[in-house]
Structure formats: C-alpha cells, structure tokens
Coordinates of C-alpha atoms and ligand atoms in Angstrom, one line a residue:
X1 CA -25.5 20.0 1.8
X2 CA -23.4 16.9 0.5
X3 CA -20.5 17.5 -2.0
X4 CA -20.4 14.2 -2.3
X5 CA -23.4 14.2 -4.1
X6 CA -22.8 17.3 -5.6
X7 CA -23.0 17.0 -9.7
X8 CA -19.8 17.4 -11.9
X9 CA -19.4 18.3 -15.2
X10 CA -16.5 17.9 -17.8
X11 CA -17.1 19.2 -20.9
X12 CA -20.2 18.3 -21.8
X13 CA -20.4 14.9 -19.4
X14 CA -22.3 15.1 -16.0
X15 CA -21.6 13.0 -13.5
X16 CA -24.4 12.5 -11.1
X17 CA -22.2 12.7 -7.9
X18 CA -18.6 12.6 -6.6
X19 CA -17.9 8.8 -5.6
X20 CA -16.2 7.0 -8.1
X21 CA -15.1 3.9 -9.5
X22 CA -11.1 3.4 -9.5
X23 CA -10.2 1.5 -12.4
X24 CA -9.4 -2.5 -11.6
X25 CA -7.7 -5.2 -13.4
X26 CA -9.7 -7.8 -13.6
X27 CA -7.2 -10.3 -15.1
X28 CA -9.9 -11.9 -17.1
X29 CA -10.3 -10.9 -20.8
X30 CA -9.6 -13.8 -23.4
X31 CA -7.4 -12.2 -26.4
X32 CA -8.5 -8.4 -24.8
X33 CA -11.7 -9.1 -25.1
X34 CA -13.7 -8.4 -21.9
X35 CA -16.2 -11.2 -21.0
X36 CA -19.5 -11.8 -19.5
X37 CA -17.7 -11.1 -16.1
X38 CA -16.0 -7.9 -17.1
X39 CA -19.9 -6.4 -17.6
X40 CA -21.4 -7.6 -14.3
X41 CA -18.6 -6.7 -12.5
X42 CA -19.0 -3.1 -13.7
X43 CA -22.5 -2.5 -14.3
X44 CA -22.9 -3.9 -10.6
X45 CA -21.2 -0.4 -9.8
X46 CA -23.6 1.7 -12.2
X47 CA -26.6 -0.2 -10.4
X48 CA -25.1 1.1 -7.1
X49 CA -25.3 4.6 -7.7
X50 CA -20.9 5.3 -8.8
X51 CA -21.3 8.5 -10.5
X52 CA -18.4 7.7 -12.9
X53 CA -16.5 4.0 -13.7
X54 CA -13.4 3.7 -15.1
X55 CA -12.9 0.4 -16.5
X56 CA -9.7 -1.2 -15.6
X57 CA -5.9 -0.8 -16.9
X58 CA -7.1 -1.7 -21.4
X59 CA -3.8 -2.1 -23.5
X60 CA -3.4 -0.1 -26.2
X61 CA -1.1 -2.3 -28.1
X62 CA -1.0 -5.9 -27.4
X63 CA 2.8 -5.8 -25.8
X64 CA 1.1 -3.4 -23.6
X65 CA -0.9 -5.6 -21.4
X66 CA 0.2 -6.2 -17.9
X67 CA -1.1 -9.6 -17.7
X68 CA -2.0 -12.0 -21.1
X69 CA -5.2 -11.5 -19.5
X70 CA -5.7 -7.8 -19.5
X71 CA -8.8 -6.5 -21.7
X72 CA -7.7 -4.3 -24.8
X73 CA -8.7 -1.4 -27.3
X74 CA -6.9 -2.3 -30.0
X75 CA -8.8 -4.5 -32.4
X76 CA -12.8 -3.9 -33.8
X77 CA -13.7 -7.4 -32.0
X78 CA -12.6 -5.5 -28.3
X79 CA -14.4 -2.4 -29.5
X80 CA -17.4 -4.6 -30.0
X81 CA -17.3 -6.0 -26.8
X82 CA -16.9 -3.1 -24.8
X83 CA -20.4 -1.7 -26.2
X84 CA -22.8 -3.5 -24.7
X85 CA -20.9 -3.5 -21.5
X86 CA -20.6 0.3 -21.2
X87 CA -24.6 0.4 -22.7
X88 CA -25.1 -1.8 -19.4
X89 CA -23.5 1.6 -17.7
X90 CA -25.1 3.9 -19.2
X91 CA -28.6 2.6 -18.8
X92 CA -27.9 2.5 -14.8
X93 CA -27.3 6.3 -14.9
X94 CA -23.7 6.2 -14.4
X95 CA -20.8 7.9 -16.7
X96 CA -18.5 5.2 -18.3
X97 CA -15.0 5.5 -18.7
X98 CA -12.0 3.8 -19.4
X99 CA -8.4 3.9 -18.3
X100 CA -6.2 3.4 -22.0
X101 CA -2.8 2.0 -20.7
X102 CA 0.6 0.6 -21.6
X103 CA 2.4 -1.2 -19.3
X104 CA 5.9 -1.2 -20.5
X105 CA 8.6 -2.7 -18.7
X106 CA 6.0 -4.1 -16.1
X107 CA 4.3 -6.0 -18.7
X108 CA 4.1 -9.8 -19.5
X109 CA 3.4 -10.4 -15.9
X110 CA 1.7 -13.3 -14.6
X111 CA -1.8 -12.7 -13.0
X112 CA -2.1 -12.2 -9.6
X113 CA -3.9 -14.9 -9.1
X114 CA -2.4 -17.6 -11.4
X115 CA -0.2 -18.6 -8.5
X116 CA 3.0 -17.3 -10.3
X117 CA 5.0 -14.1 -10.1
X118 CA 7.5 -12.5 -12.3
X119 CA 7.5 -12.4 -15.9
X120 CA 5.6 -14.8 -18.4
X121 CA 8.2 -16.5 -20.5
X122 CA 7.7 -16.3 -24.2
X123 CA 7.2 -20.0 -24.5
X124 CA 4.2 -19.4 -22.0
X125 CA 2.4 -16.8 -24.1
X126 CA 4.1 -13.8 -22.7
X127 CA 6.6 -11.1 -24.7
X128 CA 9.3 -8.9 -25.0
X129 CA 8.8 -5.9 -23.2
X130 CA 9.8 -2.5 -24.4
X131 CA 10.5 1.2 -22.5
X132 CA 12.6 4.1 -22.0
X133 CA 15.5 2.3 -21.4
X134 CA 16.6 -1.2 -20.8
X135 CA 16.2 -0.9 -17.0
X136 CA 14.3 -3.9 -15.9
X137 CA 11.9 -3.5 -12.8
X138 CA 13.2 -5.3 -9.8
X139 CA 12.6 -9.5 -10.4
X140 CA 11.0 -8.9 -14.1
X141 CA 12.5 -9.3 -17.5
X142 CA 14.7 -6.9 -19.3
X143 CA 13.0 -4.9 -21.7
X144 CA 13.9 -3.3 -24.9
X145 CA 14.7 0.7 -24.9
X146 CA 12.1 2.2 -27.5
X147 CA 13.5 3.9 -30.5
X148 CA 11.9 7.0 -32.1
X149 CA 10.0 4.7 -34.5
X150 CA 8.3 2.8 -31.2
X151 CA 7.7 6.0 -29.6
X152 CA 5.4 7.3 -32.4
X153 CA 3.7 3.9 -32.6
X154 CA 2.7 3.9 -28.8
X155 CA 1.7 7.3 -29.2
X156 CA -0.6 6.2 -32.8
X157 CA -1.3 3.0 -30.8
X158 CA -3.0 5.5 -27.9
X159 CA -5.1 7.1 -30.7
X160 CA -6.5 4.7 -32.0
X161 CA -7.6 2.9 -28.9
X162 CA -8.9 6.4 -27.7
X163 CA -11.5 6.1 -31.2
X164 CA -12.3 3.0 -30.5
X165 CA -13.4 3.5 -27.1
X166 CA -15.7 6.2 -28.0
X167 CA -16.7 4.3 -31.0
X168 CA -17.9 1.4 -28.2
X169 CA -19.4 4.3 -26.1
X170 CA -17.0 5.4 -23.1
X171 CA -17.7 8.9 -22.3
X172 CA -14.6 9.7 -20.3
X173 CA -11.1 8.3 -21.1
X174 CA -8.1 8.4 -18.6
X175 CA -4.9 8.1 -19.4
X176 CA -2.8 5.7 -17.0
X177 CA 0.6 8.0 -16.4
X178 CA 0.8 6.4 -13.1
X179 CA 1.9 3.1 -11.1
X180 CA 5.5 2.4 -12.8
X181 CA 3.6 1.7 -16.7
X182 CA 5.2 3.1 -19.4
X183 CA 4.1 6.6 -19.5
X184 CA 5.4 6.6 -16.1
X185 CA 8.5 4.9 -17.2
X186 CA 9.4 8.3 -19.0
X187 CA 8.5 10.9 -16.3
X188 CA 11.2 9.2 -13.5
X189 CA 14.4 9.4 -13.8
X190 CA 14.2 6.1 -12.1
X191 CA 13.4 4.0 -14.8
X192 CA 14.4 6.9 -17.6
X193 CA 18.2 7.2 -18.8
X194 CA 17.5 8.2 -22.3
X195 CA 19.8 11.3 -23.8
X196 CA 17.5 12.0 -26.3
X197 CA 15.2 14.7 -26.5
X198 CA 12.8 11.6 -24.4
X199 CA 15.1 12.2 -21.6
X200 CA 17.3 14.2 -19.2
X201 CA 15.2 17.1 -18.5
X202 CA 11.6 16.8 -17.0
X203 CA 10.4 19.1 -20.5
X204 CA 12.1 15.8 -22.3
X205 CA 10.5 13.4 -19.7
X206 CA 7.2 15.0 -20.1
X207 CA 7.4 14.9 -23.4
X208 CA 5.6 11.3 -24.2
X209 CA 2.8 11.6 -21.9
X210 CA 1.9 15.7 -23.6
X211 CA 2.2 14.2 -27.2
X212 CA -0.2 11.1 -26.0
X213 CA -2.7 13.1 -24.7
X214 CA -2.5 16.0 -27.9
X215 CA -3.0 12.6 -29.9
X216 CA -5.7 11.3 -27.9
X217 CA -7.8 14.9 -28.2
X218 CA -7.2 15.2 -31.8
X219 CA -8.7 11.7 -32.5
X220 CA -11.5 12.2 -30.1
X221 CA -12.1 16.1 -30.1
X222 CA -14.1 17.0 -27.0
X223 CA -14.3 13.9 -25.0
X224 CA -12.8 14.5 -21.6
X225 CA -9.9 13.1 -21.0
X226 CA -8.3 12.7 -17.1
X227 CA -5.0 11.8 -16.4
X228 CA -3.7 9.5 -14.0
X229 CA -0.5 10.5 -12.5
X230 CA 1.2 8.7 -9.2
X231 CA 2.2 12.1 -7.4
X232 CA 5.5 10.3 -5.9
X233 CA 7.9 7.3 -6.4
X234 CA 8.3 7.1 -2.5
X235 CA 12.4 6.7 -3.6
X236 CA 14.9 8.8 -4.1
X237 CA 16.2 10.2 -7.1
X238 CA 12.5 9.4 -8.4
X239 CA 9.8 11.5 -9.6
X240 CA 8.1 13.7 -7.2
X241 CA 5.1 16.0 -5.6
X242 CA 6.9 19.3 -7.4
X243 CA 7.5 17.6 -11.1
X244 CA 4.0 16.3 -10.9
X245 CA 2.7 20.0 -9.9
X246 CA 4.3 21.4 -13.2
X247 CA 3.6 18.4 -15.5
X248 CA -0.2 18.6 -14.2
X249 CA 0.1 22.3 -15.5
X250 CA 1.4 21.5 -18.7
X251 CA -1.1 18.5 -19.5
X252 CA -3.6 20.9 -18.3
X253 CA -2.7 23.8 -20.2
X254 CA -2.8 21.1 -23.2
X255 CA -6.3 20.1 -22.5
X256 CA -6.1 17.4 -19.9
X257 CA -9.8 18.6 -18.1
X258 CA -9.1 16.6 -14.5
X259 CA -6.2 14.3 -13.0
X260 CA -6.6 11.3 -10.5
X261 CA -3.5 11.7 -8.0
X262 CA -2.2 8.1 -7.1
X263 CA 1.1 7.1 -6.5
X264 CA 4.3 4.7 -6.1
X265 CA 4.3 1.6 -8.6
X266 CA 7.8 2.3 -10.2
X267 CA 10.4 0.8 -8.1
X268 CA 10.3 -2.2 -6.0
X269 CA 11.9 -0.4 -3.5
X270 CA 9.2 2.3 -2.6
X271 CA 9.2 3.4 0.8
X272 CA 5.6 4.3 1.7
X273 CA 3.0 4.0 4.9
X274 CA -0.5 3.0 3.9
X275 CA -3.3 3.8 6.1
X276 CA -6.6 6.0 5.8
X277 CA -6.4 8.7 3.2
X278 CA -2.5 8.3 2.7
X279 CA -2.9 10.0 -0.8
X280 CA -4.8 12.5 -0.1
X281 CA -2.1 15.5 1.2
X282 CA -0.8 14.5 -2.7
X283 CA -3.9 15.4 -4.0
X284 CA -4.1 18.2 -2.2
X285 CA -1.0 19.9 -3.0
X286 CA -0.8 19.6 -7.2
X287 CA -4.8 20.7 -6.9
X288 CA -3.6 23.3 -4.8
X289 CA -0.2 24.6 -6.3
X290 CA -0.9 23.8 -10.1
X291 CA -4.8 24.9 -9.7
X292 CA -6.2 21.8 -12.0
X293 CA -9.4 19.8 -10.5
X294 CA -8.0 16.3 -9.0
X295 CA -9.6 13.5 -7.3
X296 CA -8.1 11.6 -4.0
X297 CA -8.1 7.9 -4.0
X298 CA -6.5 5.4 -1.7
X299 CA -8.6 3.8 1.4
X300 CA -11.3 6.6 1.7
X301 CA -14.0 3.7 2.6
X302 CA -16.5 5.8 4.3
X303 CA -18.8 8.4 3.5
X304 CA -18.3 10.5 6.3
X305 CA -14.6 10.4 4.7
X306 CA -15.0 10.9 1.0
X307 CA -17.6 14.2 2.5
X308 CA -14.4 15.4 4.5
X309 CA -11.7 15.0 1.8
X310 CA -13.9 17.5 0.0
X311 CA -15.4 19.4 2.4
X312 CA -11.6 20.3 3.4
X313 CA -11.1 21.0 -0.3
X314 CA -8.6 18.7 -0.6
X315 CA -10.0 17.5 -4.0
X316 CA -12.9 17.3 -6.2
X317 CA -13.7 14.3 -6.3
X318 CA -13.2 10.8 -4.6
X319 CA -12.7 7.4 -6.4
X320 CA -12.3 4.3 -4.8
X321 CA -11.3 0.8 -5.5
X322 CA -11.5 -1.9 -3.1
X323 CA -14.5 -0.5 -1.3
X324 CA -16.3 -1.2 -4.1
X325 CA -15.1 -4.6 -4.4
X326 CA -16.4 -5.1 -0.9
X327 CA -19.8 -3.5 -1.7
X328 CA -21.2 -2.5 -4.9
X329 CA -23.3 -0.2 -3.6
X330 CA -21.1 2.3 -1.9
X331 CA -22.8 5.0 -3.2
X332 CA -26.3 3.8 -2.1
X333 CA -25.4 3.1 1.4
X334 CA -23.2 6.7 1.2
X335 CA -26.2 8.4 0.4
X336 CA -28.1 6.8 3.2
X337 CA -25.4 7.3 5.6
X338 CA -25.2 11.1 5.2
X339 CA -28.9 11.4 4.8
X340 CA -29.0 12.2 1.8
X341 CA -31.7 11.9 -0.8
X342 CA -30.9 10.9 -4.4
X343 CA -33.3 10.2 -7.5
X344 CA -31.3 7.1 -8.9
X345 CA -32.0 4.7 -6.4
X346 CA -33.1 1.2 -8.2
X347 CA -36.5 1.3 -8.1
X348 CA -36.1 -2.2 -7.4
X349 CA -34.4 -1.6 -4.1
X350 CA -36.1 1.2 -3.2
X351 CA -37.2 -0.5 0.1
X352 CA -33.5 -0.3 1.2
X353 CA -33.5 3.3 1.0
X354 CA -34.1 4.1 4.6
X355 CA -33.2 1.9 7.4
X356 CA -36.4 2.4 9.7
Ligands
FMN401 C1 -8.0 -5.5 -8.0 C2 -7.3 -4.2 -8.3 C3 -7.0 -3.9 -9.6 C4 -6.4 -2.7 -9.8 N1 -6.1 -2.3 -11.2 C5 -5.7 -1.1 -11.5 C6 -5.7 -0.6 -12.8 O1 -6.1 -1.3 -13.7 N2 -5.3 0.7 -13.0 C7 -4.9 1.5 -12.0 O2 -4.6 2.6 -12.3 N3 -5.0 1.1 -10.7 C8 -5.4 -0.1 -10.4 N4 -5.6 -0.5 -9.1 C9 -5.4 0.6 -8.1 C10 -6.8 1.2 -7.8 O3 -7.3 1.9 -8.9 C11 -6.7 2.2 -6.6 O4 -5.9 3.3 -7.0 C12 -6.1 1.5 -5.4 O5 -6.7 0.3 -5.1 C13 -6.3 2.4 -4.1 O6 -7.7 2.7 -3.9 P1 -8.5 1.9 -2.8 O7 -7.8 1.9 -1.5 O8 -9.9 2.6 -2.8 O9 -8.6 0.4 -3.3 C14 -6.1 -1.7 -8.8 C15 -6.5 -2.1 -7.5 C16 -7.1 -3.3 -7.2 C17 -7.5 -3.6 -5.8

C-alpha cells in the first residue's frame, strides 16, 4: 500500500496523491504577468500526475519581487493571467496553488540567468528595498527599515493578492516565510534588530508572519493556506529548529492547515551539507514536537525515497523541485516504479503505463 499515492485533504481540497510541486521562479513574467511559458511549464506538471503545484515565489507588492521578472498578484491584469493557467491545472486533475511572497531585502536582484549578480540599480529598472531593519544581505543593496505604516501595507498588500488568487482559481495558497524573504527577515534575529514590538522577542518576531496569515484567512475564509518556513539559518545567532517548532504551533493554532519545512536562505554565510534528504530530520522534528502536518523537500528524487520519508513518518507529504524540472512526469514514472495503479494517467500515454 503506497502513501505516496495516498489521497490528502485540506479543508475541503483533495489532493490526488503525496508528490508535489515545489514552487520555482521562473524569472519570466513581463510586468508580473505570467506568460505563455509560465502555463506550460506548469500544466506540464498537472499532465504528469503532481497531486498539488505551487506556482513559483508571486510578489505581493511590486517592491516585493525578487527579480524585475518575477510573476505578481497584485494588479486585475496578473489575476487575469493566472486563470487560464491554473484552469490548465485544474483540468489535468491536479490541485493549484500558489506561493504569495515578498522578498524584502533580497529583492531587486538580477535574474539568475541574465549573467549579472547583486542588486539591479534603479537606473536599470530595479528599487529600493525595504525590511526589518537596514541590514543589507551580504553583496546586495541596503534596504530601508519598514515603519509601522509599511508593516500594515505588506500585511493589506498580502490580502489582497490572497483574493486575487482565488479570484484567478488557486485552491491552495502558501505563504513564503522561508529562504531569507521578508517574512523571514522578521523571524531571525539575523537580519531583525528592531526594538519595537516587531522585534526582540520571538512573540515580537513572529508577530508579522501571524498577522499575515490572520489577514490572508479573513480575506479568503476557508481556503487552505500552508506556510513555508526554512526550519534553520545554518548560522549562529540565527533562527532555529526550536523557534520554528513553537512558531509552527502558533501559526497553526491561528489556522495555518500544513507547513513546507525548507531552510537556510538568510545569510550568505550559511553553513550547511547538501546531499539526499538533508531536510528531512527538519521536517521531521517540528511535525514531531509541534504535532502540525509538514511536508519534506530537498533532493528526494526517487520514488522509492519520497515512499520512505513517509513510510518512516517523517512527514506527510513530499514536494520536489528540480526533479520535476528534469522530468515532468515524476509522478507517472513514481507510480510505475512502485507498482502502483492510478486512474489519472493521460489517456493519451496510456501505453507508457507499464514497461513490458
Ligand atoms: C529554479 C528554481 C526556482 C526556485 N524558486 C523558488 C521559489 O520561488 N520559492 C521557494 O520557496 N523556493 C524556490 N526554490 C526552491 C525549491 O522550491 C526547493 O525547495 C528546492 O529546489 C529544493 O528541492 P529540490 O531538491 O527537490 O529541488 C527554487 C528552486 C529552483 C531549482
């Protein structure tokens, strides 16, 4: 009997099996708007049997994007482009989501592949960034320390994207509190020296990322909302497995229905091995010692894997990223690797189903 193909259900969204899609930058939206690439690249995954897809980092706020080129939530035109995109999903049987994200300090960036690195000047379309405090990540630009005013706007600015991804159709939202963005920013003490009541304790450090996500479940009542958290800064001094354990317990008790345990992305100077499952113990433990439903991500690029991460209850689910990228159809070829039969094959590749 697979978990892996095991059916989950958050609130009243099933998702048709365990393996799911990370969310990816693409670093190809013109003005946040997703493009004709942004909907093959995901409904490729939909076609390939993901049971849920979370589109990649979308800025809330235009000083929120990562890159000029990041996709967005926060005009009607964006919202109008995301629907047929997520339809795409839907009609492929799989549950469509997106990740609702502000970058912060690690904004303004140039794309990965545009051959530059650093911060985009202002003269070269880029902006001012804005977080906690003026702490600049390592090599980027300073930013600006948010005042109260800014605060409530980032949280309003999360709202209203939150509406208008459900308006374009995204069942599942996920809030990115990981990888060194903003919400980030304000859980580590790392990048967060504020002494007002956004900073100091982790109750004050916390307290952006629980009044995002009450915003976010007021404007969209019901929809299930998962929160990305990285478990560990991989410095010292930073944030950490037992801060994440009780923040997970406080978004949770707050209505957050699942969290996706990543981590690092804050400082430059992260000390961290990669290899096989390297995020997985972190899942492990805040499923374990805060007792919310997680999944593990992070090189789990096998099915016999993903099967064992929740065989060993380690978590409840299992998203990946760049296995995707390298096949489309993970789940397809997961299913027929553990021998197991599903009802959402293509019926146009139905021949591939079995290899004899
Ligand atoms: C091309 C690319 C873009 C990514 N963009 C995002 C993103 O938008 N938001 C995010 O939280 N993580 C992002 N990540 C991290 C992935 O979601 C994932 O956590 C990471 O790649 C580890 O999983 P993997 O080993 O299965 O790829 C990105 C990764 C890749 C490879």
């Amino acid at each position: 009997m697979s978990r892996l193909f095991t059916r989950l259900t958050l609130g009243d969204v099933t998702m048709r099996n365990r393996l799911w899609v990370s969310p990816m930058c693409q670093y190809s939206a013109v003005e946040g708007v997703p493009q004709e690439w942004h909907h093959t690249h995901l409904a490729q995954f939909a076609s390939g049997g993901a049971g849920l897809i979370i589109a990649e980092a979308t800025a809330v706020a235009p000083e929120g994007r990562i890159s000029p080129e990041d996709t967005g939530l926060w005009t009607d035109e964006q919202r109008d482009a995301w629907a047929p995109i997520v339809a795409a999903i839907r009609r492929r049987g799989a549950v469509a989501g997106v990740q609702l994200a502000h970058a912060g300090r690690k904004a303004s960036t140039w794309s990965p592949f545009s051959g530059r690195r650093g911060s985009v000047p202002v003269a070269d379309g880029g902006w001012a960034t804005v977080a906690p405090s003026a702490i600049a990540f390592d090599g980027y630009a300073e930013p600006v320390a948010l005042d109260l005013a800014g605060i409530d706007r980032v949280v309003a600015d999360f709202a209203s994207a939150a509406r208008r991804a459900v308006a374009a159709g995204f069942q599942v939202l996920e809030l990115h509190a990981a990888h060194g963005y903003l919400l980030h920013q304000f859980l580590s003490p790392l990048s967060n020296a504020r002494d007002d009541e956004y900073g100091g304790t982790l109750e004050n450090r916390a307290r952006l990322l629980l009044r995002t996500l009450d915003a976010v479940r007021d404007a969209v009542p019901g929809v299930p909302v998962i929160v990305r958290l990285s478990a560990t800064d991989w410095a010292d001094g930073g944030w950490d497995p037992p801060q994440t354990v009780t923040v997970a317990r406080w978004a949770a008790d707050r209505g957050a229905d699942f969290f996706d345990i990543s981590s690092g992305g804050l400082v430059a100077h992260q000390q961290l091995t990669t290899g096989p499952g390297y995020q997985v113990p972190l899942a492990a433990q805040v499923r374990q010692e805060a007792g919310v439903p997680v999944n593990a991500v992070g090189m789990i690029d096998d099915a016999h894997h993903a099967e064992r991460v929740l065989a060993e209850g380690a978590a409840d689910a299992v998203m990946a990223g760049r296995e995707w990228l390298r096949d489309p159809h993970y789940a397809l070829r997961a299913a027929t690797e553990l021998g197991v039969d599903i009802d959402y094959w293509p019926p146009q590749y139905l021949r591939a189903r079995r290899r004899a």
